CSV table of C-alpha atoms in Angstrom, one decimal:
chain,number,residue,atom,x,y,z
A,29,MET,CA,50.7,131.9,47.9
A,30,HIS,CA,53.1,134.8,48.1
A,31,ARG,CA,52.1,137.5,50.5
A,32,THR,CA,53.4,141.0,51.0
A,33,ALA,CA,52.0,141.7,54.5
A,34,ALA,CA,54.4,142.5,57.3
A,35,GLY,CA,55.9,139.3,58.7
A,36,SER,CA,55.8,137.3,55.5
A,37,PRO,CA,59.2,135.9,54.5
A,38,SER,CA,58.2,134.8,51.0
A,39,ARG,CA,58.8,136.2,47.6
A,40,PRO,CA,57.3,139.7,47.0
A,41,ASP,CA,54.0,139.5,45.1
A,42,PRO,CA,54.3,141.3,41.8
A,43,GLY,CA,50.8,142.6,42.5
A,44,LEU,CA,49.4,142.2,39.0
A,45,PRO,CA,46.6,140.0,37.6
A,46,ALA,CA,47.4,137.1,35.3
A,47,ALA,CA,47.7,137.9,31.6
A,48,PRO,CA,44.5,137.0,29.7
A,49,GLU,CA,46.5,134.6,27.5
A,50,LEU,CA,47.9,132.7,30.5
A,51,ALA,CA,44.4,132.6,32.1
A,52,ASP,CA,43.0,131.2,29.0
A,53,ARG,CA,45.7,128.5,28.7
A,54,PHE,CA,45.3,127.6,32.3
A,55,ALA,CA,41.5,127.2,31.9
A,56,GLN,CA,41.9,125.1,28.7
A,57,ALA,CA,44.3,122.7,30.5
A,58,ARG,CA,42.1,121.8,33.4
A,59,ASP,CA,41.5,118.3,32.0
A,60,ALA,CA,45.0,117.8,30.7
A,61,PRO,CA,46.9,114.6,31.8
A,62,PRO,CA,49.2,114.9,34.8
A,63,GLN,CA,52.8,116.1,34.2
A,64,PRO,CA,55.7,113.6,34.6
A,65,THR,CA,58.3,114.3,37.2
A,66,GLY,CA,60.5,117.1,35.8
A,67,GLY,CA,58.0,118.3,33.3
A,68,ASP,CA,56.9,117.2,29.9
A,69,VAL,CA,59.0,117.8,26.8
A,70,ALA,CA,56.9,120.8,25.7
A,71,VAL,CA,57.6,122.9,28.8
A,72,ARG,CA,61.2,121.8,28.9
A,73,THR,CA,61.7,122.8,25.3
A,74,ALA,CA,60.1,126.1,26.0
A,75,ALA,CA,62.5,126.6,28.9
A,76,CYS,CA,65.4,125.9,26.4
A,77,GLY,CA,64.1,128.7,24.1
A,78,TYR,CA,63.8,131.0,27.1
A,79,TRP,CA,67.4,130.5,28.2
A,80,GLY,CA,68.7,130.4,24.6
A,81,ARG,CA,67.3,134.0,24.0
A,82,ARG,CA,69.4,135.0,27.0
A,83,GLY,CA,72.6,133.5,25.8
A,84,LEU,CA,72.5,130.1,27.6
A,85,ALA,CA,72.2,127.3,25.1
A,86,THR,CA,70.2,124.5,26.8
A,87,GLU,CA,68.8,121.1,25.8
A,88,PRO,CA,65.5,119.7,27.0
A,89,ASP,CA,67.1,116.8,28.8
A,90,ARG,CA,69.1,119.3,31.0
A,91,VAL,CA,65.9,121.0,32.3
A,92,LEU,CA,63.6,120.1,35.3
A,93,LEU,CA,60.3,121.7,36.1
A,94,ALA,CA,59.0,121.7,39.7
A,95,PRO,CA,56.1,123.3,41.7
A,96,GLY,CA,58.2,126.3,42.8
A,97,PRO,CA,61.9,126.8,43.5
A,98,ALA,CA,61.9,125.4,47.1
A,99,PRO,CA,61.5,121.7,46.0
A,100,LEU,CA,64.3,122.2,43.5
A,101,LEU,CA,66.7,123.6,46.0
A,102,LEU,CA,65.7,121.0,48.6
A,103,ALA,CA,66.5,118.2,46.1
A,104,LEU,CA,69.7,119.9,44.9
A,105,LEU,CA,71.0,120.3,48.4
A,106,ALA,CA,70.1,116.7,49.3
A,107,ALA,CA,71.9,115.4,46.1
A,108,VAL,CA,75.0,117.6,46.7
A,109,GLY,CA,75.3,116.6,50.4
A,110,GLY,CA,76.9,118.8,53.0
A,111,ASP,CA,75.9,122.3,54.1
A,112,LEU,CA,74.5,125.5,52.4
A,113,VAL,CA,76.2,128.8,52.1
A,114,VAL,CA,74.0,131.9,51.6
A,115,PRO,CA,74.5,135.7,51.4
A,116,SER,CA,73.2,137.7,54.3
A,117,PRO,CA,70.6,139.1,53.8
A,118,ALA,CA,68.9,136.6,51.4
A,119,THR,CA,65.4,135.5,50.6
A,120,ALA,CA,64.1,133.3,53.4
A,121,TRP,CA,63.4,130.1,51.5
A,122,TYR,CA,67.1,129.3,50.8
A,123,ALA,CA,68.0,128.6,54.4
A,124,ALA,CA,64.6,126.9,55.1
A,125,GLN,CA,65.5,124.0,52.7
A,126,ALA,CA,68.8,123.3,54.6
A,127,ARG,CA,66.9,123.2,57.9
A,128,VAL,CA,64.4,120.7,56.5
A,129,LEU,CA,67.4,118.4,55.8
A,130,GLY,CA,69.1,119.1,59.1
A,131,ARG,CA,72.0,120.8,57.3
A,132,ARG,CA,74.0,123.7,58.6
A,133,VAL,CA,73.6,127.2,57.0
A,134,HIS,CA,76.6,129.4,56.7
A,135,PRO,CA,75.6,133.1,56.1
A,136,VAL,CA,78.2,135.4,54.6
A,137,ALA,CA,77.7,139.2,54.6
A,138,THR,CA,77.0,140.9,51.3
A,139,PRO,CA,79.4,143.6,50.0
A,140,PRO,CA,78.4,147.3,50.2
A,141,GLU,CA,77.5,147.7,46.5
A,142,CYS,CA,74.8,145.0,46.2
A,143,GLY,CA,72.9,142.1,47.7
A,144,GLY,CA,72.5,138.6,46.4
A,145,LEU,CA,76.2,137.7,46.7
A,146,PRO,CA,78.6,137.1,49.6
A,147,ASP,CA,81.6,139.3,49.9
A,148,PRO,CA,84.3,137.1,48.2
A,149,VAL,CA,87.0,137.6,50.9
A,150,ALA,CA,84.4,136.9,53.6
A,151,LEU,CA,83.3,133.9,51.7
A,152,LEU,CA,86.7,132.3,51.7
A,153,GLU,CA,87.2,133.0,55.4
A,154,THR,CA,83.8,131.6,56.2
A,155,LEU,CA,84.5,128.4,54.2
A,156,ARG,CA,87.9,128.0,55.9
A,157,ARG,CA,86.5,128.4,59.4
A,158,ALA,CA,83.6,126.1,58.7
A,159,ARG,CA,85.8,123.3,57.5
A,160,GLU,CA,88.2,123.8,60.4
A,161,GLY,CA,85.2,123.3,62.6
A,162,GLY,CA,84.2,120.1,60.9
A,163,ALA,CA,81.4,121.4,58.7
A,164,GLN,CA,81.1,120.5,55.0
A,165,PRO,CA,79.9,123.6,53.0
A,166,ARG,CA,79.2,122.3,49.4
A,167,LEU,CA,76.5,124.5,47.9
A,168,LEU,CA,76.4,128.3,47.5
A,169,VAL,CA,73.2,130.1,46.5
A,170,VAL,CA,73.6,133.5,44.8
A,171,SER,CA,71.0,135.8,43.3
A,172,VAL,CA,72.0,137.9,40.3
A,173,ALA,CA,68.9,140.1,40.6
A,174,ASP,CA,68.3,140.1,44.3
A,175,ASP,CA,65.4,139.7,46.7
A,176,PRO,CA,65.3,141.4,49.2
A,177,THR,CA,67.5,144.3,48.1
A,178,GLY,CA,66.3,144.8,44.5
A,179,THR,CA,70.0,145.2,43.3
A,180,VAL,CA,71.9,143.5,40.4
A,181,ALA,CA,75.2,141.9,41.0
A,182,PRO,CA,78.1,143.6,39.2
A,183,PRO,CA,79.7,141.1,36.8
A,184,GLU,CA,83.2,141.5,38.0
A,185,LEU,CA,82.1,140.9,41.6
A,186,LEU,CA,80.1,137.8,40.6
A,187,HIS,CA,83.2,136.5,38.8
A,188,GLU,CA,85.3,136.9,42.0
A,189,VAL,CA,82.7,135.0,44.0
A,190,CYS,CA,82.4,132.2,41.6
A,191,GLU,CA,86.2,131.9,41.3
A,192,ALA,CA,86.4,131.7,45.1
A,193,ALA,CA,83.6,129.0,45.2
A,194,ALA,CA,85.3,127.0,42.4
A,195,ALA,CA,88.7,127.1,44.2
A,196,ALA,CA,87.0,125.8,47.3
A,197,SER,CA,85.1,123.0,45.4
A,198,VAL,CA,81.7,124.6,46.2
A,199,LEU,CA,78.9,124.4,43.6
A,200,VAL,CA,76.8,127.4,42.8
A,201,ALA,CA,73.0,127.5,42.6
A,202,CYS,CA,72.1,130.8,40.8
A,203,ASP,CA,68.6,132.2,41.5
A,204,GLU,CA,67.7,134.2,38.3
A,205,THR,CA,64.0,134.8,39.2
A,206,PHE,CA,64.2,138.5,38.7
A,207,ARG,CA,66.5,138.7,35.8
A,208,ASP,CA,63.6,139.8,33.5
A,209,THR,CA,62.7,142.7,35.7
A,210,LEU,CA,65.7,145.0,35.1
A,211,HIS,CA,64.6,148.6,35.5
A,212,ASP,CA,67.3,149.9,33.1
A,213,PRO,CA,67.7,147.7,30.0
A,214,HIS,CA,71.3,148.8,29.8
A,215,THR,CA,72.1,147.1,33.1
A,216,VAL,CA,74.6,144.3,32.5
A,217,LEU,CA,73.5,141.0,34.1
A,218,LEU,CA,75.8,138.1,34.0
A,219,SER,CA,74.8,134.5,34.9
A,220,PRO,CA,77.6,132.4,36.5
A,221,ALA,CA,76.4,129.7,34.1
A,222,GLU,CA,78.1,131.7,31.3
A,223,SER,CA,81.5,131.9,32.9
A,224,PHE,CA,81.4,128.9,35.2
A,225,PRO,CA,79.1,126.5,33.5
A,226,ARG,CA,80.2,123.2,35.0
A,227,GLN,CA,79.8,124.3,38.5
A,228,THR,CA,76.5,126.2,38.2
A,229,VAL,CA,72.8,125.1,38.3
A,230,VAL,CA,70.4,127.9,37.4
A,231,LEU,CA,67.1,128.2,39.3
A,232,THR,CA,64.2,130.4,38.1
A,233,ASP,CA,60.9,130.9,39.9
A,234,LEU,CA,58.5,131.7,37.1
A,235,ALA,CA,56.2,133.5,39.6
A,236,GLY,CA,58.9,136.3,39.7
A,237,ALA,CA,58.0,137.8,36.4
A,238,LEU,CA,56.1,135.3,34.2
A,239,LEU,CA,53.3,133.7,36.2
A,240,PRO,CA,51.0,134.7,39.0
A,241,PRO,CA,52.4,133.7,42.5
A,242,SER,CA,49.4,131.4,43.1
A,243,TRP,CA,50.6,129.2,40.2
A,244,PRO,CA,53.8,127.7,41.6
A,245,ALA,CA,56.3,126.7,39.0
A,246,ALA,CA,60.1,126.9,38.7
A,247,VAL,CA,62.7,125.5,36.3
A,248,ALA,CA,66.2,124.4,36.8
A,249,ARG,CA,69.0,124.3,34.2
A,250,PHE,CA,71.8,121.7,34.6
A,251,PRO,CA,75.0,121.8,32.5
A,252,HIS,CA,76.7,118.9,30.8
A,253,GLY,CA,79.5,117.3,32.6
A,254,GLU,CA,80.6,117.1,36.2
A,255,PRO,CA,80.3,118.3,38.9
A,256,ALA,CA,77.0,120.1,38.5
A,257,GLY,CA,75.7,118.2,35.5
A,258,ALA,CA,75.9,114.9,37.3
A,259,LEU,CA,73.3,116.1,39.8
A,260,LEU,CA,70.4,116.1,37.3
A,261,GLY,CA,69.5,112.5,37.7
A,262,PRO,CA,69.6,112.5,41.5
A,263,VAL,CA,67.6,115.7,41.7
A,264,ARG,CA,64.9,114.3,39.4
A,265,ASP,CA,64.7,111.2,41.6
A,266,LEU,CA,64.4,113.3,44.7
A,267,LEU,CA,61.6,115.4,43.1
A,268,ASP,CA,59.9,112.1,42.3
A,269,ALA,CA,60.2,111.0,45.9
A,270,GLN,CA,58.7,114.3,47.0
A,271,ARG,CA,55.9,114.0,44.4
A,272,ALA,CA,57.0,117.5,43.4
A,273,VAL,CA,55.1,117.8,40.2
A,274,PRO,CA,53.3,121.0,39.0
A,275,ALA,CA,49.6,120.8,38.3
A,276,ALA,CA,49.0,120.3,34.6
A,277,PRO,CA,47.3,123.7,34.0
A,278,VAL,CA,50.2,125.4,35.7
A,279,ALA,CA,52.7,123.5,33.6
A,280,GLN,CA,50.9,124.4,30.4
A,281,ALA,CA,50.7,128.1,31.3
A,282,ALA,CA,54.4,127.9,32.2
A,283,ALA,CA,55.2,126.6,28.7
A,284,LEU,CA,53.3,129.5,27.1
A,285,ALA,CA,55.0,132.0,29.4
A,286,LEU,CA,58.5,130.6,28.6
A,287,ALA,CA,57.7,130.8,24.9
A,288,GLU,CA,57.3,134.5,25.3
A,289,PRO,CA,54.8,135.4,22.5
A,290,ALA,CA,54.7,139.1,21.6
A,291,ALA,CA,51.7,139.9,23.8
A,292,LEU,CA,53.3,138.5,26.9
A,293,ARG,CA,56.6,140.3,26.1
A,294,GLU,CA,54.7,143.6,25.9
A,295,ARG,CA,53.0,142.9,29.2
A,296,THR,CA,56.3,142.0,30.9
A,297,ALA,CA,57.8,145.3,29.5
A,298,ALA,CA,54.9,147.3,30.9
A,299,ALA,CA,55.2,145.5,34.3
A,300,VAL,CA,58.9,146.4,34.4
A,301,ARG,CA,58.1,150.1,33.6
A,302,LEU,CA,55.6,150.1,36.5
A,303,HIS,CA,57.9,148.4,38.9
A,304,ALA,CA,60.8,150.8,38.0
A,305,ALA,CA,58.7,154.0,38.4
A,306,VAL,CA,57.1,153.1,41.7
A,307,ALA,CA,60.3,151.6,43.2
A,308,ALA,CA,62.2,154.7,42.3
A,309,ALA,CA,59.6,156.9,43.8
A,310,ALA,CA,59.6,154.9,47.0
A,311,HIS,CA,63.4,155.0,47.1
A,312,ARG,CA,63.3,158.8,46.8
A,313,ALA,CA,60.8,159.0,49.7
A,314,VAL,CA,63.0,156.8,51.9
A,315,THR,CA,66.3,158.5,51.2
A,316,ARG,CA,64.8,162.0,51.4
A,317,LEU,CA,64.3,161.4,55.1
A,318,GLY,CA,67.9,160.2,55.7
A,319,ALA,CA,67.5,156.5,55.5
A,320,LEU,CA,70.2,154.5,53.6
A,321,CYS,CA,69.1,152.4,50.7
A,322,LEU,CA,70.8,151.1,47.6
A,323,PRO,CA,68.9,152.2,44.4
A,324,PRO,CA,66.5,149.4,43.2
A,325,GLN,CA,67.6,148.0,39.9
A,326,ALA,CA,65.3,145.0,39.5
A,327,GLY,CA,62.0,143.6,40.8
A,328,HIS,CA,59.5,145.5,42.9
A,329,GLN,CA,61.3,145.8,46.3
A,330,LEU,CA,63.8,147.8,48.1
A,331,TYR,CA,65.7,147.3,51.3
A,332,PRO,CA,66.2,150.5,53.3
A,333,ASP,CA,68.3,150.9,56.5
A,334,PHE,CA,66.7,153.2,59.0
A,335,GLY,CA,69.7,153.0,61.3
A,336,PRO,CA,70.6,156.7,60.9
A,337,LEU,CA,67.1,157.6,62.1
A,338,ARG,CA,67.2,155.4,65.2
A,339,PRO,CA,66.8,158.2,67.8
A,340,ALA,CA,63.7,159.6,66.1
A,341,LEU,CA,62.2,156.1,65.6
A,342,ALA,CA,62.8,155.3,69.3
A,343,GLU,CA,60.7,158.4,70.3
A,344,HIS,CA,57.8,156.7,68.5
A,345,GLY,CA,58.4,153.4,70.2
A,346,VAL,CA,60.2,151.8,67.2
A,347,THR,CA,63.3,150.1,68.5
A,348,GLY,CA,63.6,147.0,66.3
A,349,PRO,CA,62.9,145.9,62.7
A,350,GLU,CA,59.7,144.0,63.5
A,351,ALA,CA,58.1,147.1,65.0
A,352,LEU,CA,59.2,149.1,62.0
A,353,ALA,CA,57.8,146.6,59.6
A,354,GLU,CA,54.4,146.7,61.4
A,355,ARG,CA,54.2,150.4,60.7
A,356,LEU,CA,54.9,150.4,57.0
A,357,PRO,CA,52.8,149.0,54.1
A,358,GLY,CA,54.4,146.0,52.3
A,359,ALA,CA,57.3,145.8,54.8
A,360,VAL,CA,59.0,142.6,56.1
A,361,ALA,CA,61.6,142.8,58.9
A,362,GLY,CA,65.2,142.1,58.1
A,363,PRO,CA,65.6,139.1,60.4
A,364,TRP,CA,63.3,137.1,58.0
A,365,PHE,CA,66.2,137.4,55.6
A,366,GLY,CA,68.9,136.4,58.0
A,367,ASP,CA,69.8,140.0,58.8
A,368,ASP,CA,71.0,141.3,62.1
A,369,PRO,CA,68.0,141.5,64.5
A,370,ALA,CA,69.4,144.8,65.9
A,371,ALA,CA,69.5,146.5,62.5
A,372,LEU,CA,66.6,148.7,61.5
A,373,ARG,CA,66.3,147.2,58.0
A,374,VAL,CA,63.2,146.1,56.2
A,375,ARG,CA,62.2,144.9,52.7
A,376,ILE,CA,59.5,147.1,51.3
A,377,THR,CA,57.4,145.4,48.5
A,378,THR,CA,56.5,148.4,46.3
A,379,SER,CA,53.9,146.4,44.3
A,380,VAL,CA,51.4,146.8,47.2
A,381,LEU,CA,51.1,150.4,46.0
A,382,TYR,CA,49.6,149.6,42.6
A,383,GLY,CA,46.0,149.4,43.9
A,384,GLY,CA,43.6,147.4,46.0
A,385,THR,CA,41.7,145.6,43.3
A,386,PRO,CA,42.6,143.7,40.1
A,387,ALA,CA,41.1,146.4,38.0
A,388,GLU,CA,43.1,149.1,39.7
A,389,ARG,CA,46.3,147.1,39.3
A,390,GLU,CA,45.6,146.5,35.7
A,391,ALA,CA,45.0,150.2,35.1
A,392,ALA,CA,48.3,151.0,36.7
A,393,LEU,CA,50.0,148.4,34.5
A,394,HIS,CA,48.7,150.1,31.3
A,395,ALA,CA,49.2,153.7,32.4
A,396,ALA,CA,51.6,155.8,30.4
A,397,GLU,CA,52.6,157.6,33.6
A,398,PRO,CA,52.1,155.2,36.5
A,399,LEU,CA,52.9,157.8,39.2
A,400,ARG,CA,49.9,159.9,38.0
A,401,VAL,CA,47.4,157.0,38.4
A,402,PRO,CA,45.2,158.2,41.4
A,403,GLN,CA,45.5,155.0,43.5
A,404,VAL,CA,49.3,154.8,43.0
A,405,ALA,CA,49.8,158.5,43.8
A,406,GLU,CA,47.7,158.2,46.9
A,407,ALA,CA,49.5,155.0,48.0
A,408,LEU,CA,52.9,156.7,47.6
A,409,ALA,CA,51.7,159.8,49.5
A,410,ALA,CA,50.5,157.5,52.3
A,411,LEU,CA,53.9,155.7,52.4
A,412,GLY,CA,55.7,159.1,52.5
A,413,THR,CA,53.4,160.2,55.3
A,414,ALA,CA,54.1,157.0,57.2
A,415,PHE,CA,57.9,157.6,56.9
A,416,CYS,CA,57.5,161.2,58.1
A,417,GLU,CA,55.4,160.3,61.1
A,418,LEU,CA,57.8,157.6,62.1
A,419,THR,CA,60.9,159.8,61.8
A,420,ALA,CA,59.6,163.1,63.1
A,421,ALA,CA,61.5,163.9,66.2
């Protein structure tokens, strides 16, 4: 299960109860027959509709369902062969799959304007040096709506990165988990599967916006044709070898979530409004003190850099990111995401501010003005107080 306590490297928990419609579908499917490897035709067809509404035409035989994104990436990396390239920082489960297989991980620094992508020039240099050293980097993971930074990749920068990857014969796995949590509906989000379809596999963790984190399910979209399309069969076989099949109730709930009936669309929209309001308020509290932080554009997290406040933090005994994370609610230290251990950066999961009980979180979800909900206002005030206490010289 996804946790938001300090020290957890996993996905940030959206902090909201399951939609009643999904809970009902889950309960009704308790005695359903087991799912086949890759998911039954109903859930794969629902995934096609989901992607089709986002401009990515897909066929059911090009979709795989798994119990979370990690088994999919593990199988994909095993099928591709060679090493993994990741942006730095990046969500922790990317590199973990390479380590399970004994593969090398090649981190590449992200550009100043966003997370989720490697800097394109640094990417080419990293690939060149890796190959000169005998390594075989073959798969790059990118995230168009990023965890941990909460930023969205600019389309022109994403295009440069994918061009560089294609020139170097490196395939792309695009993590699109948070694409449905854009704070501003006018933000342009481009999937590399639109511009570089034959080299891109799309991964979506449904727990990011559509399902509760305790119901692990993820879908992968494979294109037609080589090189990426040829991986579908081997990945399915590797999922079968792992016995990586979602529980039947989870799969049936996933099919309903991917179909996006009106009630679930309205709930997702309400969740995004809540995420946006609280993340923006937390961002104001952080930057008001002098910390550096890209404005959050998606999800329910932000990634402040307290480096400019290092002298004041040192007076309070905070000299590293782990100590900083221990003092802030919902914070995870930057090294969990492959960041520099000396940097004072943490991911703050703002959804921990929605309330302490399911009823409180549900109330925050439906509030017209989330920042005026008592438990949200109190939690934000407490976060601001924690910042002030840590940085007061």
